[in-house]
mmCIF file of C-alpha atoms in Angstrom:
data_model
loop_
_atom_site.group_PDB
_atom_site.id
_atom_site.type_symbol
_atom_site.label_atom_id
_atom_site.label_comp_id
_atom_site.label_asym_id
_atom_site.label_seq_id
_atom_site.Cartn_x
_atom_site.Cartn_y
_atom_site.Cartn_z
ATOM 1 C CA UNK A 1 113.694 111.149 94.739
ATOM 2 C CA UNK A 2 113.922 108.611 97.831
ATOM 3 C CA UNK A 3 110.922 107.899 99.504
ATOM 4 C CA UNK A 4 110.642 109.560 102.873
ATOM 5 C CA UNK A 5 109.621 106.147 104.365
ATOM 6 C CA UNK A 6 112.366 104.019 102.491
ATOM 7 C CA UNK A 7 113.316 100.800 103.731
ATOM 8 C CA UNK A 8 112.109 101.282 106.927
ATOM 9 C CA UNK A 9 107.926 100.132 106.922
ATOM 10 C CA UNK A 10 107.706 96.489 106.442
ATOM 11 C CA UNK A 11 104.804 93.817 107.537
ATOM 12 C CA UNK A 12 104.158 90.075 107.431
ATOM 13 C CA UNK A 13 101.011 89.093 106.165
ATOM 14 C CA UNK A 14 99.427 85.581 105.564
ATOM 15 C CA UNK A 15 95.979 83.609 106.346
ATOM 16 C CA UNK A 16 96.457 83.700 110.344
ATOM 17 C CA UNK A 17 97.577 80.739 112.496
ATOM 18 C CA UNK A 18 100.768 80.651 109.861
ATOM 19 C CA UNK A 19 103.506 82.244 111.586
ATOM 20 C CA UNK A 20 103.180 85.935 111.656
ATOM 21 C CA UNK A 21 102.971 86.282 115.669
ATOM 22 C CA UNK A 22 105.993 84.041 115.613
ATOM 23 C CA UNK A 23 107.912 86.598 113.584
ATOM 24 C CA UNK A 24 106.498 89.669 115.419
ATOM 25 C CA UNK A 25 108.336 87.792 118.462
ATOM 26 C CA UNK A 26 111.301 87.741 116.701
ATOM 27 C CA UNK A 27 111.788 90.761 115.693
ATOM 28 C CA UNK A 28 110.402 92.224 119.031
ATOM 29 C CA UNK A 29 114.041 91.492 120.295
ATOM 30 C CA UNK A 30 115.770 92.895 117.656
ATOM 31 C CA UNK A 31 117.631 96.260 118.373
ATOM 32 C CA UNK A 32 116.122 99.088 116.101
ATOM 33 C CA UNK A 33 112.820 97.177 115.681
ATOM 34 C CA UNK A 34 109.255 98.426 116.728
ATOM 35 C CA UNK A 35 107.598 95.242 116.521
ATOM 36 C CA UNK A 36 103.996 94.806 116.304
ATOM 37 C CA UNK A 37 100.915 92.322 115.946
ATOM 38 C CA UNK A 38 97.539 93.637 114.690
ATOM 39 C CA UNK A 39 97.777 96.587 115.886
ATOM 40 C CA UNK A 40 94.606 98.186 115.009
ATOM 41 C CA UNK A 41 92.176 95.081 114.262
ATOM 42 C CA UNK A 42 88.989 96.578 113.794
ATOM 43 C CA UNK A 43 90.576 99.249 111.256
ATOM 44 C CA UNK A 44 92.281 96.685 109.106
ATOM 45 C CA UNK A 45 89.272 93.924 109.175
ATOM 46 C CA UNK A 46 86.690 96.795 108.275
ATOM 47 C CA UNK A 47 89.568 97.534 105.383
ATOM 48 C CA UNK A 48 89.611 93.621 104.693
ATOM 49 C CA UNK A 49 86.132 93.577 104.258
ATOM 50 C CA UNK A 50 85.632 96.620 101.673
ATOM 51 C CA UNK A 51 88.489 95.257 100.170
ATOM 52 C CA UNK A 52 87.259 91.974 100.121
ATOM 53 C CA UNK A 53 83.665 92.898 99.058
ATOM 54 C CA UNK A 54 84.947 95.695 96.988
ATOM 55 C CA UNK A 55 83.142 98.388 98.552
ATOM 56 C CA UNK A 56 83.575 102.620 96.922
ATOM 57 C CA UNK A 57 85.537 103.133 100.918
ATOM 58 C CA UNK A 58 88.058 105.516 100.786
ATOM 59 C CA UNK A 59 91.515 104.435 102.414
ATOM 60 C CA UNK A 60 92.740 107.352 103.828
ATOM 61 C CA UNK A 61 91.768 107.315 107.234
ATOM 62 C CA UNK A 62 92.899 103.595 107.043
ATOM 63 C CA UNK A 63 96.555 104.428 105.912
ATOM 64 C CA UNK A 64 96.743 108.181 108.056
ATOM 65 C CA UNK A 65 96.344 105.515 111.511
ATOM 66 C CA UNK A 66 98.712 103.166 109.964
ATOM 67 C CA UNK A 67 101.334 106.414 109.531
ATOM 68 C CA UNK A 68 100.437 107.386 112.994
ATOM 69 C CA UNK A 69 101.259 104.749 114.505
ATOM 70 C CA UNK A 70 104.798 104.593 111.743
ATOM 71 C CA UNK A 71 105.848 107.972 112.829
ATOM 72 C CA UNK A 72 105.547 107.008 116.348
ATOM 73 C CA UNK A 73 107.996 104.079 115.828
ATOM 74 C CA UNK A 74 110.183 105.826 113.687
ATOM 75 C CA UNK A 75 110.411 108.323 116.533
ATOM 76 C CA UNK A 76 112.715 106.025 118.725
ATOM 77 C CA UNK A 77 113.594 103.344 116.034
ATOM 78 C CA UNK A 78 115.247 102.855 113.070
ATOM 79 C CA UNK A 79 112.450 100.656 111.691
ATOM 80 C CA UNK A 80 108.663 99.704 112.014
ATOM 81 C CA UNK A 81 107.256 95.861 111.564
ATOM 82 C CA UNK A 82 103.917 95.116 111.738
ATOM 83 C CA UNK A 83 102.876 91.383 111.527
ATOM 84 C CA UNK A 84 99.250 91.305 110.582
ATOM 85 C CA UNK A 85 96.957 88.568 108.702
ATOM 86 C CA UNK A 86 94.306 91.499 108.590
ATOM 87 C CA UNK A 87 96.137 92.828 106.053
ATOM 88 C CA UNK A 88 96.590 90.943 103.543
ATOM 89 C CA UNK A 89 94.776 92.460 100.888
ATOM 90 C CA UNK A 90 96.108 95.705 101.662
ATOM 91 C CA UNK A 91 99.236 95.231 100.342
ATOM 92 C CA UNK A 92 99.252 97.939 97.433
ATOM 93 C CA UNK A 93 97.845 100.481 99.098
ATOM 94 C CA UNK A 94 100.446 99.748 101.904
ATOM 95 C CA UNK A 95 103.291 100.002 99.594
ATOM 96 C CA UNK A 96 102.678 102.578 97.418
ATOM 97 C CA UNK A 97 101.928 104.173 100.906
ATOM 98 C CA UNK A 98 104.964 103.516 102.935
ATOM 99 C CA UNK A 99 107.463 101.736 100.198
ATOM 100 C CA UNK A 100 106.668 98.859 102.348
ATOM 101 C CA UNK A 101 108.486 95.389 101.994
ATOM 102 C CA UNK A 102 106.489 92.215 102.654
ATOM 103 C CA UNK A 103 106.826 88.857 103.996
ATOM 104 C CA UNK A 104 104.323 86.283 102.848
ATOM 105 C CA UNK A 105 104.464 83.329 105.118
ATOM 106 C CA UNK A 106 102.124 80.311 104.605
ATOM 107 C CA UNK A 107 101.756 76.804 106.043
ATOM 108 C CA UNK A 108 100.059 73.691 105.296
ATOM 109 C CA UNK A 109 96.234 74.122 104.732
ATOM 110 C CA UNK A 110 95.380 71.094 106.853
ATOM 111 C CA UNK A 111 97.148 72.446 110.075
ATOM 112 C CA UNK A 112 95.882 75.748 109.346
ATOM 113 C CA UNK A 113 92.229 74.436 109.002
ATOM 114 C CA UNK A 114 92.738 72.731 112.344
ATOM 115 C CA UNK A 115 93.713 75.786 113.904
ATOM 116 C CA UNK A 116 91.527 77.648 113.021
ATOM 117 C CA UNK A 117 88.789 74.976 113.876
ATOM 118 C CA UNK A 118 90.408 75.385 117.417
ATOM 119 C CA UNK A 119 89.457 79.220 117.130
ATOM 120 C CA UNK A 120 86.027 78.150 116.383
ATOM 121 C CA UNK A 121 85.995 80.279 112.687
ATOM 122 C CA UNK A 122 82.617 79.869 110.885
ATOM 123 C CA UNK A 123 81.120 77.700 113.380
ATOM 124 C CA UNK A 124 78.228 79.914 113.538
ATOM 125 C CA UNK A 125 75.662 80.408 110.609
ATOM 126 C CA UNK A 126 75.642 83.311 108.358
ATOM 127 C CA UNK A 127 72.694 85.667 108.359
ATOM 128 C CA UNK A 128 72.008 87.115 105.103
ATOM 129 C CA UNK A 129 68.652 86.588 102.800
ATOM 130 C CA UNK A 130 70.404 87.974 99.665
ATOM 131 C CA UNK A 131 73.691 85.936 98.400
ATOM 132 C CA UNK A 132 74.619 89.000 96.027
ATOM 133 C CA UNK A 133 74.989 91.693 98.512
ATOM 134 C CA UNK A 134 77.704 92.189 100.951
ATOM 135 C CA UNK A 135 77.365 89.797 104.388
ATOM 136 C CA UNK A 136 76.212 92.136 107.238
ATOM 137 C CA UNK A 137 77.942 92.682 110.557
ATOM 138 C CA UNK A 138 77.318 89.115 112.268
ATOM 139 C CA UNK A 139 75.638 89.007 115.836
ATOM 140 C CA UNK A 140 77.193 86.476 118.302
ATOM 141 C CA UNK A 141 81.191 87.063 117.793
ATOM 142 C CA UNK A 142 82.935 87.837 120.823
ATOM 143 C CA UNK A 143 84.666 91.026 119.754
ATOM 144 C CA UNK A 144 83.217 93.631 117.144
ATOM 145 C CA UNK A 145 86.431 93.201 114.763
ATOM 146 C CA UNK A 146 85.735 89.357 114.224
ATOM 147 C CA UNK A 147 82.501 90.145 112.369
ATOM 148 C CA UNK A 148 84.459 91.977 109.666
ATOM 149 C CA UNK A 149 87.912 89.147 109.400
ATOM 150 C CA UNK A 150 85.709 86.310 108.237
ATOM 151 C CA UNK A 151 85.217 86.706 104.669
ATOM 152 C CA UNK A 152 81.681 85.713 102.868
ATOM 153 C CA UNK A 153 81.848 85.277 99.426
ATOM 154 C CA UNK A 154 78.895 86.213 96.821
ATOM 155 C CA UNK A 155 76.933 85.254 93.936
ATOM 156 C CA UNK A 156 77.310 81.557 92.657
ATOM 157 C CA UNK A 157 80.398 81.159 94.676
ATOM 158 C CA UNK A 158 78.225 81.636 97.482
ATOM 159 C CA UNK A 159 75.611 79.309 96.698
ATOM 160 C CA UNK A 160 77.971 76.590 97.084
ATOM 161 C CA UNK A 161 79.758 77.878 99.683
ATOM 162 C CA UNK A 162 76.989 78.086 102.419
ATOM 163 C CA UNK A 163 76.354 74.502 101.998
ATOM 164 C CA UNK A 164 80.131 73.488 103.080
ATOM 165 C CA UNK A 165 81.286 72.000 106.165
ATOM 166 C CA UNK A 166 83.205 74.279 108.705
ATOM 167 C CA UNK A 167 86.523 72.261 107.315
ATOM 168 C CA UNK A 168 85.505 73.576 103.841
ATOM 169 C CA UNK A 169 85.083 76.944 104.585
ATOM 170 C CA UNK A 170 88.274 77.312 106.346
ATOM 171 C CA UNK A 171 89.909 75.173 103.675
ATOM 172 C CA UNK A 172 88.231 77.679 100.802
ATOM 173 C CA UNK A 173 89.395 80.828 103.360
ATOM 174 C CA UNK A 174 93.217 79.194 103.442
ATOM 175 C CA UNK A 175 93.105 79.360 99.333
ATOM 176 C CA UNK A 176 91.190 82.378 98.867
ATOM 177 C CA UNK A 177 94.074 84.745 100.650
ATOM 178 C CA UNK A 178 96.564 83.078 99.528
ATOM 179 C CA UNK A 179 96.052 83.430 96.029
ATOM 180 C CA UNK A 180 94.939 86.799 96.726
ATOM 181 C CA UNK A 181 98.240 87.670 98.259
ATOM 182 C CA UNK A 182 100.229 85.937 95.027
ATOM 183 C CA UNK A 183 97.505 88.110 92.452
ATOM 184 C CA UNK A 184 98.832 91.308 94.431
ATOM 185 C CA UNK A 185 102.634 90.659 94.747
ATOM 186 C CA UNK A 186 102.895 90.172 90.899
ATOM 187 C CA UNK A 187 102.387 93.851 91.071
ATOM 188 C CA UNK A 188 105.594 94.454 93.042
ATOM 189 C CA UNK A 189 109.224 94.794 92.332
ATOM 190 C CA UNK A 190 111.294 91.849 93.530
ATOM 191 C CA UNK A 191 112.273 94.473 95.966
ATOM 192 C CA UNK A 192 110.075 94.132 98.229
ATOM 193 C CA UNK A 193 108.110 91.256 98.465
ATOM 194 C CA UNK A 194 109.012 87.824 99.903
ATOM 195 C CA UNK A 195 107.501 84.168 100.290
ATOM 196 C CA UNK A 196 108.559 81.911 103.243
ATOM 197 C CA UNK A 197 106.965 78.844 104.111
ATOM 198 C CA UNK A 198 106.873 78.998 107.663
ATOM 199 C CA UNK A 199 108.007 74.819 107.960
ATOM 200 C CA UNK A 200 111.391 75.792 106.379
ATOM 201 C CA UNK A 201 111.960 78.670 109.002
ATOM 202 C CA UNK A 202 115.154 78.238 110.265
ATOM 203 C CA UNK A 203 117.755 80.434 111.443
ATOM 204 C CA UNK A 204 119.246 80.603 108.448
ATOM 205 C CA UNK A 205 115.678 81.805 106.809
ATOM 206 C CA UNK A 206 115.775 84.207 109.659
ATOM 207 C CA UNK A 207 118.938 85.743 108.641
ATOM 208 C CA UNK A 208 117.464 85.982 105.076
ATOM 209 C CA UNK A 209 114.622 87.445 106.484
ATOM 210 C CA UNK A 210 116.604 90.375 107.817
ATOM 211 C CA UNK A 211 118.764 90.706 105.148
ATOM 212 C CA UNK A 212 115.970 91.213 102.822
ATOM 213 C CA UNK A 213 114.399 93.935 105.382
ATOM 214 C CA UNK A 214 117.552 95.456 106.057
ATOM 215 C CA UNK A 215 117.419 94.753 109.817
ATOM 216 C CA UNK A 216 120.174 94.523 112.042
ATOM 217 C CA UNK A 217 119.864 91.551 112.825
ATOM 218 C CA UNK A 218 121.694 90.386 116.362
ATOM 219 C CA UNK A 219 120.449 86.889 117.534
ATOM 220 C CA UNK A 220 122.783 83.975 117.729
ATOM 221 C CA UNK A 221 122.532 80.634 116.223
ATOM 222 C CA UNK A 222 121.636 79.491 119.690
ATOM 223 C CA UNK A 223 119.651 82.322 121.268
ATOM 224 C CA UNK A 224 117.475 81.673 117.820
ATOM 225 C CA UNK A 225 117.359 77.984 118.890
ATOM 226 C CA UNK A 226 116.507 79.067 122.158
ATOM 227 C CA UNK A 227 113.206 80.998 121.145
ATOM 228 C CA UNK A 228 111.873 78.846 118.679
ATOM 229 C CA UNK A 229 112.241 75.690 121.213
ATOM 230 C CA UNK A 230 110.581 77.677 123.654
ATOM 231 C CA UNK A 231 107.200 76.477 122.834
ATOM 232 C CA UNK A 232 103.923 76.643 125.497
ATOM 233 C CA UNK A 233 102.154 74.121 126.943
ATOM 234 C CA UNK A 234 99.540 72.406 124.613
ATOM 235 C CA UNK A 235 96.658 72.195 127.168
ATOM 236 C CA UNK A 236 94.002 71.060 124.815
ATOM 237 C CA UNK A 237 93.326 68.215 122.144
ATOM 238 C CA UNK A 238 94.439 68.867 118.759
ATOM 239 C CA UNK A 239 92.314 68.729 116.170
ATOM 240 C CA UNK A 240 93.505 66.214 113.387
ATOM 241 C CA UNK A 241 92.071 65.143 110.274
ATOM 242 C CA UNK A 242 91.145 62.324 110.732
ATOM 243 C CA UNK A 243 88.010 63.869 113.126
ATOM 244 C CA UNK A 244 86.734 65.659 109.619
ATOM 245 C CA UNK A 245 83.458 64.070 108.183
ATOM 246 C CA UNK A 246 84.250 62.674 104.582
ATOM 247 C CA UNK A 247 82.477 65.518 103.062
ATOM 248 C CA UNK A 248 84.787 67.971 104.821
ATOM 249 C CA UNK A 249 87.565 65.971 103.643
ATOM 250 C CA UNK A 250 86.369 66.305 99.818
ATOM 251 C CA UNK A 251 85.594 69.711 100.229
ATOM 252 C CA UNK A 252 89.271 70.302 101.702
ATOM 253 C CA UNK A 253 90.784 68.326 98.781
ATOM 254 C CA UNK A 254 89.278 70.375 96.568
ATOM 255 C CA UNK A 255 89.769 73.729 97.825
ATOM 256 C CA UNK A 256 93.637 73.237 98.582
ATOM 257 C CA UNK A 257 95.028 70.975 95.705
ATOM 258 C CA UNK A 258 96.220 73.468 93.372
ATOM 259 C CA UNK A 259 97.857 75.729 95.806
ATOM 260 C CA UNK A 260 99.351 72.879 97.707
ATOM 261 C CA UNK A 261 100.877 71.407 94.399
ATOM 262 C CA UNK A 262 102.757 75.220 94.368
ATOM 263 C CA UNK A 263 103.898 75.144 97.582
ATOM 264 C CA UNK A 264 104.918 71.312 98.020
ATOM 265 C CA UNK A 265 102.282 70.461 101.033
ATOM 266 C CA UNK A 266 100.445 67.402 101.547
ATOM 267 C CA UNK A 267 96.713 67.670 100.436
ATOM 268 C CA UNK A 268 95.214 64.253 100.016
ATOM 269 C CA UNK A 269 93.487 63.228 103.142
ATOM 270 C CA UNK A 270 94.390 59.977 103.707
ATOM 271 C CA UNK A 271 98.181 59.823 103.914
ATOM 272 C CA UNK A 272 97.240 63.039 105.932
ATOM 273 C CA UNK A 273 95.774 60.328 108.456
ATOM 274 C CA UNK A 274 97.934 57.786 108.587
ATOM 275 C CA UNK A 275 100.938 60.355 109.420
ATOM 276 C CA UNK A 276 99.063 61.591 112.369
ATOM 277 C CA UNK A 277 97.904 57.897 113.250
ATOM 278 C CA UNK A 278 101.712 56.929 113.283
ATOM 279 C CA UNK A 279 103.036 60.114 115.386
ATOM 280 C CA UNK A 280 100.264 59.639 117.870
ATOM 281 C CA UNK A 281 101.144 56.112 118.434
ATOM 282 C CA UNK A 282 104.574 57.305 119.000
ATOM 283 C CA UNK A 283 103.771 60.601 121.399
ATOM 284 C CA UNK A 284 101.006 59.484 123.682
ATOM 285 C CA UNK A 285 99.513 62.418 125.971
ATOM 286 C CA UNK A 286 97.927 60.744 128.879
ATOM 287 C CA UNK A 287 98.810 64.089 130.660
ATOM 288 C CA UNK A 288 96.031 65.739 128.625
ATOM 289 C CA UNK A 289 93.180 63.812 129.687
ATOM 290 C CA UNK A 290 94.097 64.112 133.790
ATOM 291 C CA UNK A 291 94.006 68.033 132.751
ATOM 292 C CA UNK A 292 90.509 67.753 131.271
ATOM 293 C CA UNK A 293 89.233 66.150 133.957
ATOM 294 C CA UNK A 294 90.609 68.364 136.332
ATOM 295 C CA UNK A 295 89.618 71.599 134.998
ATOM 296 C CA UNK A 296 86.267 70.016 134.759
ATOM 297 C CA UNK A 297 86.100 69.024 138.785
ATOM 298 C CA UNK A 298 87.733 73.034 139.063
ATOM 299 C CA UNK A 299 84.810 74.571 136.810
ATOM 300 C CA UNK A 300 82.048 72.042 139.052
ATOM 301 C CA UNK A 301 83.467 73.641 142.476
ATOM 302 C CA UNK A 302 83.543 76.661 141.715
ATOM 303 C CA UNK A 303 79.620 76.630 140.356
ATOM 304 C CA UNK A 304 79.148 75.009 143.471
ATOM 305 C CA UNK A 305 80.899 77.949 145.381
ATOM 306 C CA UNK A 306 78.462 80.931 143.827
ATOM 307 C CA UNK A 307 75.232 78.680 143.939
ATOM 308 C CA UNK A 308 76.093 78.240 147.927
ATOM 309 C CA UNK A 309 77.166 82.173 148.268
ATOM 310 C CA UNK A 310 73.775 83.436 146.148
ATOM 311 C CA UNK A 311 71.855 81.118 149.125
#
């Protein structure tokens, strides 16, 4: 007997700062596509973390909001896309769920790391006086979901992870999902599971993409060029590798190597550097440092502003 939700519940999962928002925009102008991007995020983190620390929490109320929100899209369209790092070690409950298809897109640890290290992910210390229990909800994140999306590990694995640098935490997180992701697609049929790295995306991966979904896909050749070239504004510094200390840069050498082999990414740090070293020589960003400034002088005046209005 079909499944009632056949071929029509798909999501893309990954580590985060990979490419999954990118795809949600995609398929957000696709015709017959609900498109969405963590749509419940303090659901599927608090599922990510009982996951994760494999706590006895049932799923149900986890995969009835998921159907909710399914039903709703299947109430107008002909499919429903979620694009969602927060769920990426959901994925058999998801499919056995929903006979859900999955893309897995990843990206090169070291520009995920430096992403992330732009988000500002375990910058702040962990709280917690007993390395074999579960890591409590964490004061000082800026929304209540964040406190359950950074994973702690336990035990020994622990013990060695609290002394890392920020670089090797992220570096152990970028390694940690994704191997989790591979352990839980070996349980699924060819069907309905698919790996993209996200630097080979091209319009012909896109059309793959949707052929492997079943979308109708409608974009052009050059409306697809179009969006992808359509890139913001960087208005900060990026963060390279060559600013990691030399212990961040063993630690990230040693959490990444084996998956990187897999994949094909670089993962030694030093030919990491002298790539960026040579592209920076050839794209030099005065513009950025004018901005700096600027927003600094903005920030001073306005200071200046509520100090003279309080008096």
């Amino acid at each position: 007997m079909k499944h009632p939700y056949h071929q029509k519940v798909s999501f893309a999962i990954g580590t985060g700062r990979c490419g999954t928002k990118f795809l949600y925009q995609l398929f957000q102008k696709e015709n017959g596509v609900a498109s969405h991007h963590e749509r419940y995020p303090l659901s599927d983190t608090f599922q990510r973390y009982c996951q994760w620390n494999q706590l006895p929490v049932d799923t149900a109320g986890f995969l009835a909001q998921k159907e909710e929100g399914i039903r709703q899209d299947l109430s107008k369209y002909t499919h429903s896309f979620e694009a969602s790092a927060y769920l990426s070690l959901s994925v058999l409950p998801l499919y056995e769920q929903f006979d859900a298809k999955f893309v897995f897109l990843v990206r090169s640890p070291h520009k995920v790391v430096n992403s992330y290290l732009q988000k500002h992910w375990y910058d702040q210390p962990v709280y917690r006086t007993n390395p074999q229990l579960a890591a409590g909800f964490q004061p000082g994140m800026k929304e209540p979901h964040h406190s359950f999306s950074r994973l702690v590990p336990r035990g020994e694995e622990a013990e060695r992870w609290v002394h890392y640098t920020q670089v090797g935490k992220l570096a152990w997180f970028w390694r940690t999902i994704n191997d989790a992701i591979q352990k839980q697609f070996a349980s699924l049929p060819d069907t309905h599971r698919m790996t993209i790295r996200i630097e080979d995306f091209n319009f012909q991966k896109y059309q793959e993409v949707c052929d492997f979904l079943e979308y109708p896909q409608t974009h052009s050749a050059a409306a697809f060029e179009k969006l992808t070239s359509s890139k913001p504004n960087r208005l900060y510094s990026r963060r390279t590798v060559a600013d990691w200390s030399e212990q961040a840069r063993e630690e990230f050498e040693q959490e990444v190597a084996t998956l990187s082999e897999q994949w094909g990414y670089p993962w030694q740090t030093a030919p990491l550097i002298a790539k960026e070293e040579k592209q920076e020589t050839k794209q030099p960003a005065p513009w950025r440092v004018k901005y700096q400034q600027l927003r600094k002088d903005l920030q001073l005046r306005k200071k200046l502003i509520q100090f003279l209005e309080r008096h």
